Coordinates of N, CA and C in Angstrom, one line a residue:
X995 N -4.1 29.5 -28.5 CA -5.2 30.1 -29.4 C -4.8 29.8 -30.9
X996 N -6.0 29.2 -31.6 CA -5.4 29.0 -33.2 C -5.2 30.3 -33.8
X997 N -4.2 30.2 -35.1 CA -4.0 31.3 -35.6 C -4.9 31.4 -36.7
X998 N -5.1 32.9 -36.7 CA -6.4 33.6 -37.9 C -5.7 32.9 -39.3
X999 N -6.8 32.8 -39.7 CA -6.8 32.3 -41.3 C -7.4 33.3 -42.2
X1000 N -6.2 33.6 -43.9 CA -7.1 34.0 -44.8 C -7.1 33.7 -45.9
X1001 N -8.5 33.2 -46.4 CA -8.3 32.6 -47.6 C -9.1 33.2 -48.9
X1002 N -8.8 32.4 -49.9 CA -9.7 33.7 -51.1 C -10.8 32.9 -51.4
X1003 N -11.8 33.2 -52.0 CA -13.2 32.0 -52.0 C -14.1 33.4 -52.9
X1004 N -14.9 32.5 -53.8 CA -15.3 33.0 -54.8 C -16.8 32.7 -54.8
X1005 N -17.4 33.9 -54.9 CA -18.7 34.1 -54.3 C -19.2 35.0 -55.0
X1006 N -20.7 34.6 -55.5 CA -21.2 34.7 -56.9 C -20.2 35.5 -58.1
X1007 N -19.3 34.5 -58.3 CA -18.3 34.7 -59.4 C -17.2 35.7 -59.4
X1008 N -17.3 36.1 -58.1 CA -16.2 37.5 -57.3 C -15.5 36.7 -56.1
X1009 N -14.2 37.5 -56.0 CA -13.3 36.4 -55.6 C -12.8 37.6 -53.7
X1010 N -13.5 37.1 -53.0 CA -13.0 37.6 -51.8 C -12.0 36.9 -50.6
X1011 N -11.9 37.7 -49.5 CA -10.8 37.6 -48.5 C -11.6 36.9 -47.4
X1012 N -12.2 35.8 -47.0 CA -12.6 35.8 -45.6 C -11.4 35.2 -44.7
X1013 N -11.6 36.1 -43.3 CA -10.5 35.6 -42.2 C -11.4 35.0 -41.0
X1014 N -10.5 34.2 -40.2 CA -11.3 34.1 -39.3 C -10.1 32.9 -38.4
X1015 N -10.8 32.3 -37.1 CA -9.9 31.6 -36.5 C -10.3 30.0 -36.8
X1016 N -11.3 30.0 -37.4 CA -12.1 28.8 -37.4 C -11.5 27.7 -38.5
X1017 N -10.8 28.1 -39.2 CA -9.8 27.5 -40.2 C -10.6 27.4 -41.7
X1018 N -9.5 26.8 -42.5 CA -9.5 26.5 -43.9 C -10.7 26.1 -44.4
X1019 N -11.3 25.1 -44.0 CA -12.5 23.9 -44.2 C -13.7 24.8 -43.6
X1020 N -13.4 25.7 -43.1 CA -14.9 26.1 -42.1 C -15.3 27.5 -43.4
X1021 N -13.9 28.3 -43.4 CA -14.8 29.3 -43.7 C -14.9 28.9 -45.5
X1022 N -14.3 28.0 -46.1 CA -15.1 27.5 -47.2 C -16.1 27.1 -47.3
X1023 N -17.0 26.4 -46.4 CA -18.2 25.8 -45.9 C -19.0 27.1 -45.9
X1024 N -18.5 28.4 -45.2 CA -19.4 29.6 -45.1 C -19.7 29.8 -46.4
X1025 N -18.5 30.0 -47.4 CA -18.6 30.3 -48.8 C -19.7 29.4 -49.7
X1026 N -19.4 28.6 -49.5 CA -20.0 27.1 -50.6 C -21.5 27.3 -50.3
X1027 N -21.9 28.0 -48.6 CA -23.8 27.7 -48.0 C -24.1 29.0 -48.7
X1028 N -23.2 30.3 -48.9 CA -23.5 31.6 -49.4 C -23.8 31.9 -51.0
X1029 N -22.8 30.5 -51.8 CA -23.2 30.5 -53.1 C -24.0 29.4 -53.8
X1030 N -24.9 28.9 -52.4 CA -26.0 28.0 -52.5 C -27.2 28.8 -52.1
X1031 N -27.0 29.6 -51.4 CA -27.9 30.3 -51.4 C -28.5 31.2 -52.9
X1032 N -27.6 32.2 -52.9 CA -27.4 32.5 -54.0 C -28.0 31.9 -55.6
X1033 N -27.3 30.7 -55.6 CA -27.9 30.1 -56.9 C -29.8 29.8 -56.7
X1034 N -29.4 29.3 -55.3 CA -31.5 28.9 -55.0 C -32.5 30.3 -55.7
X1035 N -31.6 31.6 -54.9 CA -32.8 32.8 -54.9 C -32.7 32.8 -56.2
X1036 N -31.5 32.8 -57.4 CA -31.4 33.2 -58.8 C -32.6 31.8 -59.8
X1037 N -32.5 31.1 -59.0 CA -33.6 30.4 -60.0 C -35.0 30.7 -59.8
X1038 N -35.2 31.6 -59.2 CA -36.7 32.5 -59.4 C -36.6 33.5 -60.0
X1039 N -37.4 33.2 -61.1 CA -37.8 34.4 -61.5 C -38.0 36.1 -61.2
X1040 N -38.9 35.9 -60.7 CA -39.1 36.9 -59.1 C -37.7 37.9 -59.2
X1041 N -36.8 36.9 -58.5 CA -35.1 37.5 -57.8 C -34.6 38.0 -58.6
X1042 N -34.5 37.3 -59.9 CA -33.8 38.0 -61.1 C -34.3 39.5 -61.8
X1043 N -35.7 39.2 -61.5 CA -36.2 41.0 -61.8 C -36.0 41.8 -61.1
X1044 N -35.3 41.7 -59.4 CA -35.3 42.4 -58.8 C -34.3 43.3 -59.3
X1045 N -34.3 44.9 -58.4 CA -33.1 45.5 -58.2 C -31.6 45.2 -57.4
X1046 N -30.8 45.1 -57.1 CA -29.4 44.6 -56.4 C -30.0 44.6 -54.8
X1047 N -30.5 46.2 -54.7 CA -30.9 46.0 -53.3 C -31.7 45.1 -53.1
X1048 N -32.5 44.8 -53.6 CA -34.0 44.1 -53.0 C -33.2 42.5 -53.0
X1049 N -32.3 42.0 -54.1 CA -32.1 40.9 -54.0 C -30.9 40.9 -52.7
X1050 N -30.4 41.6 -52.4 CA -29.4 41.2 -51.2 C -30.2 41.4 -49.9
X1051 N -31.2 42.1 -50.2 CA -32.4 41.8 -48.7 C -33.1 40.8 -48.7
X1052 N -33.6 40.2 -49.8 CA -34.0 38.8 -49.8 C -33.0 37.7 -49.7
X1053 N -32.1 37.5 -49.8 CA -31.2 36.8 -49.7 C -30.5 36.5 -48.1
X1054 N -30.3 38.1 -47.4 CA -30.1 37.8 -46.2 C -31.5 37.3 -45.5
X1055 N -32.8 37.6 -46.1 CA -33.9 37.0 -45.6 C -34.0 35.6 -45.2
X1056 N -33.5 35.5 -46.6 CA -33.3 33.8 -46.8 C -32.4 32.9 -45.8
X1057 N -31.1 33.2 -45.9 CA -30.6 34.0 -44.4 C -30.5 33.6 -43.1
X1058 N -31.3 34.9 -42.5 CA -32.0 35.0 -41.5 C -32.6 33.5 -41.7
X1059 N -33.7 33.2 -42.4 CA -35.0 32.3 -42.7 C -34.2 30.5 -41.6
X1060 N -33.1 30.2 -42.3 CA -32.3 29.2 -41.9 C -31.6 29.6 -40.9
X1061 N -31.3 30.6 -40.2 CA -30.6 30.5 -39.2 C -31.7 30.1 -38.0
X1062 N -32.6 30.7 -38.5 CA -33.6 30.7 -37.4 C -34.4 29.7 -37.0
X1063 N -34.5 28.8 -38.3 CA -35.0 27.5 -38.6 C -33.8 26.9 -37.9
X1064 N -32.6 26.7 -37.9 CA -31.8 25.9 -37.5 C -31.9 26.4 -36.0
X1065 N -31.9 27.5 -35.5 CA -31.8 27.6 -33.9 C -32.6 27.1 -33.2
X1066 N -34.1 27.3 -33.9 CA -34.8 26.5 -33.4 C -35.2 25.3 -32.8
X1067 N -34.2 24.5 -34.2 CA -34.3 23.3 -33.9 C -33.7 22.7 -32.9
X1068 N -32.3 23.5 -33.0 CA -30.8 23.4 -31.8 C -31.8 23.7 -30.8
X1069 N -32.5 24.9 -30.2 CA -33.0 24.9 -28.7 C -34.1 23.6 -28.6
X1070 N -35.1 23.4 -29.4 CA -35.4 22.2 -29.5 C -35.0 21.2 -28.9
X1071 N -34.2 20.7 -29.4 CA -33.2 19.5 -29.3 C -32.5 19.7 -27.6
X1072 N -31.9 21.1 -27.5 CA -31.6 21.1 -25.9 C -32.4 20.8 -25.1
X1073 N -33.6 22.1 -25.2 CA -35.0 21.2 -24.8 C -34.9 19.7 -24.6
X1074 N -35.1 19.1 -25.5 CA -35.9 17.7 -25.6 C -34.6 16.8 -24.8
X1075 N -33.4 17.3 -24.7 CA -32.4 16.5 -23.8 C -32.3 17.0 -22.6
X1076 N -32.6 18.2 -22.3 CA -32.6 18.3 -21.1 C -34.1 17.4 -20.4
X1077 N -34.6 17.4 -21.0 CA -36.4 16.5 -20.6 C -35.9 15.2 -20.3
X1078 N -34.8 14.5 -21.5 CA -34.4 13.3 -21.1 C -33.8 13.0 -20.1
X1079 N -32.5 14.2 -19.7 CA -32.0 14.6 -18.6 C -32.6 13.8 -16.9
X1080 N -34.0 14.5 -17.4 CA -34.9 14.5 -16.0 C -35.3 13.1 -16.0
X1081 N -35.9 12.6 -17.3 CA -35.7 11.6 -17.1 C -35.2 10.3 -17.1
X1082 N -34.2 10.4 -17.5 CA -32.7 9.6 -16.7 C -33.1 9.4 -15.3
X1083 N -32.7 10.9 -15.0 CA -32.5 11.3 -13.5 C -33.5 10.5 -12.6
X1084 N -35.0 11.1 -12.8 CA -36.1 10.2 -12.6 C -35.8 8.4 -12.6
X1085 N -36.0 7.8 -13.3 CA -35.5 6.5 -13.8 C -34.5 6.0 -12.7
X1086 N -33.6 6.9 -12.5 CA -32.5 6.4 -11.7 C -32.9 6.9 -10.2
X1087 N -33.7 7.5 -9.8 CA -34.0 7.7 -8.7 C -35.4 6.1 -8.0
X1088 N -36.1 6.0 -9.6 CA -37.1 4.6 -9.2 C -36.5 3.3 -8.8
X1089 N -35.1 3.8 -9.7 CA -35.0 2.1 -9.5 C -33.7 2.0 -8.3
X1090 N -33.4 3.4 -7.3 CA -32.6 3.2 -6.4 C -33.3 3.1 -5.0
X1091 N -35.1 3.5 -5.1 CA -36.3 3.4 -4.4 C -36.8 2.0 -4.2
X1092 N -36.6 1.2 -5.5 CA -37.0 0.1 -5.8 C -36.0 -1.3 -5.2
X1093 N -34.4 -0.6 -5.4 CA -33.3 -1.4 -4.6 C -33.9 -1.3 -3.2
X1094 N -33.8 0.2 -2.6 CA -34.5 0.3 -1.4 C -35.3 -0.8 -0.8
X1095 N -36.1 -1.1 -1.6 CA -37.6 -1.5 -1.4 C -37.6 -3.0 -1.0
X1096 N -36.7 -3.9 -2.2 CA -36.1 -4.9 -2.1 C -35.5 -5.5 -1.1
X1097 N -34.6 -4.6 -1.2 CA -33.3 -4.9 0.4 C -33.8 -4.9 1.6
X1098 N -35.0 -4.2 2.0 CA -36.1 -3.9 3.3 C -36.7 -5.2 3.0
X1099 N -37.3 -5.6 1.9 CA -38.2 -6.8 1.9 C -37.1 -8.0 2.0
X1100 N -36.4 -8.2 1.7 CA -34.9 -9.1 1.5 C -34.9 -9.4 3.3
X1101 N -34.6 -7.9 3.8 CA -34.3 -8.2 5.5 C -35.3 -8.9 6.4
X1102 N -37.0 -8.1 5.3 CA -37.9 -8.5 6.2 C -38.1 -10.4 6.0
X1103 N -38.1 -10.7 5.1 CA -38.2 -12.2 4.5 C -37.2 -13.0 5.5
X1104 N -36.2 -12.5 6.0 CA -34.5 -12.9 6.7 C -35.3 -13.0 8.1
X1105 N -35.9 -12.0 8.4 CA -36.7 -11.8 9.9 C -37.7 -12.9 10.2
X1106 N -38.6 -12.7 8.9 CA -39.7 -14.1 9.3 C -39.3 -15.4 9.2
X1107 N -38.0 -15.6 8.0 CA -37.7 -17.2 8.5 C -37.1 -17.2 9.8
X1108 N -36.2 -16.3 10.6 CA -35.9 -16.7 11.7 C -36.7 -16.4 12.7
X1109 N -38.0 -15.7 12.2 CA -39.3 -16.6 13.8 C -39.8 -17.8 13.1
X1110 N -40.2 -17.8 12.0 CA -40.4 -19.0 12.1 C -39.9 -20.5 12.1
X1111 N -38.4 -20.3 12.3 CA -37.5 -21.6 13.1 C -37.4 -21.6 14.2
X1112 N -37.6 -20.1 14.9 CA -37.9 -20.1 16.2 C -39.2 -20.8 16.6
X1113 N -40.4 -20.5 16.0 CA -41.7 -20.5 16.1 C -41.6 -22.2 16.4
X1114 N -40.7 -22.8 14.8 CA -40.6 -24.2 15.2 C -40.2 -25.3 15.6
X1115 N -38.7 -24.1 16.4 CA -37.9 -24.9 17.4 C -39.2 -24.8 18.8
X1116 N -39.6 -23.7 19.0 CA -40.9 -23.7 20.1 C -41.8 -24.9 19.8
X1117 N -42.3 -25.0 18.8 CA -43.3 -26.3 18.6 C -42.7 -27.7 19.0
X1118 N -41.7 -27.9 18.4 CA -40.9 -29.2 18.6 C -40.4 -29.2 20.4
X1119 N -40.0 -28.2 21.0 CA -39.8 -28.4 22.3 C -41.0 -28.6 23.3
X1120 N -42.3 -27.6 22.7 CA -43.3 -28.1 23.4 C -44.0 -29.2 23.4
X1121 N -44.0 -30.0 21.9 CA -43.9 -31.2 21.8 C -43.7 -32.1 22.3
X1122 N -42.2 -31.8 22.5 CA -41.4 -32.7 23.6 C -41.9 -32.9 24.9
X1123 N -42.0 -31.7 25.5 CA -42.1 -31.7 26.9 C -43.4 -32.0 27.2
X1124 N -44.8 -32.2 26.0 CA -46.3 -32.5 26.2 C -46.1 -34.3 26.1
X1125 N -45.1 -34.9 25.3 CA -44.7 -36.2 25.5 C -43.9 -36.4 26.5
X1126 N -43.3 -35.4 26.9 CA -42.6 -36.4 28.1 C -43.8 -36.0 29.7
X1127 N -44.4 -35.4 29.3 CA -45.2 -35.0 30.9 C -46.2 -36.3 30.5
X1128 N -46.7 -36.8 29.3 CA -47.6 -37.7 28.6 C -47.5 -39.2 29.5
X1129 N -46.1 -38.9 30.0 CA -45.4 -41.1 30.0 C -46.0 -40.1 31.3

């Protein structure tokens, strides 16, 4: 199991503790998306008149807004691979129908040339035997 990490990271100009197991690089990434957030809502107007409260509920709105946009997209995307999934799956079931199909016509084609060497060893012998009854 990795060991918990804690590091200090500075978020809207206040300097906090996040821990976590996910390491160095990750939970600065949390920090760096939190004080992008942050700067986005502060360039409205709007945000800046607000009260503290109102701006930390628009902000986890904001938030919310992307997580939810991003999950989407993630189930999306599972979606749309599992579809490919099937058809893979599909695809590889046509073209093991289609070997099938081949190899039966392959046998059958193996079948009719040997009646018909048969057919024309039959011809050539009764041939024979309609010339020799002939003399």
């Amino acid at each position: 199991m990795a060991n918990k990490v804690d590091i200090p990271v500075v978020i809207n100009g206040k300097v906090y503790t996040l821990s976590g197991y996910e390491g160095e690089e990750y939970l600065q990434n949390i920090a760096t998306y939190i004080n992008n957030k942050i700067s986005e809502c502060k360039a409205s107007d709007q945000f800046r008149r607000m009260n503290a409260e109102y701006q930390g509920v628009l902000l986890a709105l904001n938030i919310a807004d992307d997580y939810f946009k991003a999950k989407s997209k993630a189930d999306s995307m599972v979606s749309e691979d599992s579809n490919k999934e099937q058809q893979l799956y599909d695809l590889r079931h046509d073209v093991i129908e289609a070997q099938i199909k081949q190899e039966s016509a392959a046998r059958m084609i193996e079948e009719y040339k040997e009646e018909i060497n048969a057919l024309q060893r039959k011809i050539i012998q009764l041939e024979a035997e309609k010339g020799h009854n002939d003399k």
